[in-house]
Coordinates of C-alpha atoms in Angstrom, one line a residue:
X887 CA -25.5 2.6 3.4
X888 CA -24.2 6.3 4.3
X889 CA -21.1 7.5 3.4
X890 CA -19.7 6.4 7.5
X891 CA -20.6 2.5 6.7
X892 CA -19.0 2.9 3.0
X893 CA -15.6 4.1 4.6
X894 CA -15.5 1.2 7.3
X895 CA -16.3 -1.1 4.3
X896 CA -14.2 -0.1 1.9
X897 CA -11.1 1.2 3.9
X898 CA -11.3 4.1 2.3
X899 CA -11.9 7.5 4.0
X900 CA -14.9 10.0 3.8
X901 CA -13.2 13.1 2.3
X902 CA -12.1 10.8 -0.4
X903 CA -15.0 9.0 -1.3
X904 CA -16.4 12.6 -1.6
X905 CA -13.9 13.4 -3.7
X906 CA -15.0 10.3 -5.8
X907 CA -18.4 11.8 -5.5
X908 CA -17.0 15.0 -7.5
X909 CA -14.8 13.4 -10.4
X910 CA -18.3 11.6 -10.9
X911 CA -16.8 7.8 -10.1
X912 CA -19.5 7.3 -7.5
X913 CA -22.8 8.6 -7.9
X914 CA -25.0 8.5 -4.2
X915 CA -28.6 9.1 -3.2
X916 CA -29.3 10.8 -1.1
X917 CA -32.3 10.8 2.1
X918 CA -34.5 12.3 3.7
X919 CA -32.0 14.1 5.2
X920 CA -29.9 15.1 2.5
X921 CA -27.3 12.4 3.4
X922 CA -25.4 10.7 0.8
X923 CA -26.7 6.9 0.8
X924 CA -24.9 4.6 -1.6
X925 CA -26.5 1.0 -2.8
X926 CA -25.1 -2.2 -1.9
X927 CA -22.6 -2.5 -4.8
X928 CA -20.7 0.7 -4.0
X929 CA -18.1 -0.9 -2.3
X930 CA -17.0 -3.2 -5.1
X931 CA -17.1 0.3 -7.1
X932 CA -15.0 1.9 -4.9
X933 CA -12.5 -1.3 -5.3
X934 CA -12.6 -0.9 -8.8
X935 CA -11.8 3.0 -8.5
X936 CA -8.9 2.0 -6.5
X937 CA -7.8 -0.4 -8.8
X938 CA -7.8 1.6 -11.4
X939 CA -6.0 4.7 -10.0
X940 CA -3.1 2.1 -8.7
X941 CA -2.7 1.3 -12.4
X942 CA -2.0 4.8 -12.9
X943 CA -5.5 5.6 -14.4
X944 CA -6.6 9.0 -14.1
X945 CA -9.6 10.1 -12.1
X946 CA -10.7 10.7 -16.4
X947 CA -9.8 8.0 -17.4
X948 CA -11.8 6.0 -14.8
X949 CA -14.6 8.0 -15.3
X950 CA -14.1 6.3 -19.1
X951 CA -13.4 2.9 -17.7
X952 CA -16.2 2.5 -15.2
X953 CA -18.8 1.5 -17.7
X954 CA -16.8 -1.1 -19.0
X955 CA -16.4 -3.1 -15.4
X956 CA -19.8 -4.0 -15.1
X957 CA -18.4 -7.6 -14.8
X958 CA -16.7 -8.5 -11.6
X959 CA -14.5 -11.2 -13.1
X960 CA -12.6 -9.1 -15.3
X961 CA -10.9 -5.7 -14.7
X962 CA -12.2 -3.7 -17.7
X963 CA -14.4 -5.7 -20.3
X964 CA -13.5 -4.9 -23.7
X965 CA -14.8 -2.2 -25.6
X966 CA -13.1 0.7 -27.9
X967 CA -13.1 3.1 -25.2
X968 CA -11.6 0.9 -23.1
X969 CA -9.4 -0.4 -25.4
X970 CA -8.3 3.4 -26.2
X971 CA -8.0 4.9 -22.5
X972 CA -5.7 1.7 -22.1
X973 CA -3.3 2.2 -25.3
X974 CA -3.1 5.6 -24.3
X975 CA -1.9 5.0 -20.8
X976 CA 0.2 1.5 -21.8
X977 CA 1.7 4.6 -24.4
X978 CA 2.5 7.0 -21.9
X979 CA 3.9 5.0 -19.0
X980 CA 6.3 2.9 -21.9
X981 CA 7.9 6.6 -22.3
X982 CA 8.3 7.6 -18.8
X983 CA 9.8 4.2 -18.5
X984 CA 12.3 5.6 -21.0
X985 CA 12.8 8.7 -19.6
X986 CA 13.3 7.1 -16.3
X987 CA 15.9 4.8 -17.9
X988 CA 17.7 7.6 -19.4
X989 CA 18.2 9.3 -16.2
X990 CA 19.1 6.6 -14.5
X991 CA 21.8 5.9 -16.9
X992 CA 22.8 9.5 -16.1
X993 CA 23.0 8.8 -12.3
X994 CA 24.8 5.5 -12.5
X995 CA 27.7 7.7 -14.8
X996 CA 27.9 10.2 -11.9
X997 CA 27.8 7.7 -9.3
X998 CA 30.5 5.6 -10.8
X999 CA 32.9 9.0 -11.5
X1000 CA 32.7 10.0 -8.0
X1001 CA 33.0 6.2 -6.4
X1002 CA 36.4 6.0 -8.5
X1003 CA 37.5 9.7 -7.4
X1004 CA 37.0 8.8 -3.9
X1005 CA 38.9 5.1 -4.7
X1006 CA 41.9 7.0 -5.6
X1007 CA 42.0 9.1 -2.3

């Protein structure tokens, strides 16, 4: 299928499956006529790709992960690379989560000072 039939089956748009193309997540053919051609499993891939970058993967660490969802039942079949990319992301997201809590904390003081100044007017 060209890159055209790939969008309309995937939902996803040309310039970004070409940007895909250049992180190396998708990997086309190409024709006769120097058009990309992709096989009939490139729209699961692309699925996947999505997937993973919802999760908060990197366009890296998908690269990583890729190999390691050959099987369509699973989302990453287990493996040490896998098994590393994932610790590493579960790692950093648990401190942002932390971060994010800690600000938040910050904001609800502020919020609360200036809801009881404006209670007393």
């Amino acid at each position: 299928m060209l890159i055209g039939d790939l969008s309309r089956a995937s939902g996803v748009a040309p310039r970004l499956l070409r940007y895909y193309e250049e992180q190396g997540l998708l990997v086309p053919g190409r024709d006769g006529k120097g058009y990309r051609t992709y096989g009939a499993d490139a729209s699961a891939r692309v699925a996947r790709i999505r997937e993973l970058l919802s999760a908060g993967m990197s366009t890296e660490d998908s690269r990583g992960l890729l190999p390691c969802m050959s099987d369509p039942t699973r989302w990453v079949l287990p493996c040490d690379e896998s098994l590393d990319i994932v610790e590493q992301r579960f790692a950093e997201l648990g401190s942002k989560i932390a971060e994010l809590t800690r600000q938040r904390g910050l904001l609800e003081v502020q919020r609360d000072a200036i809801r009881d100044w404006l209670d007393r007017e």
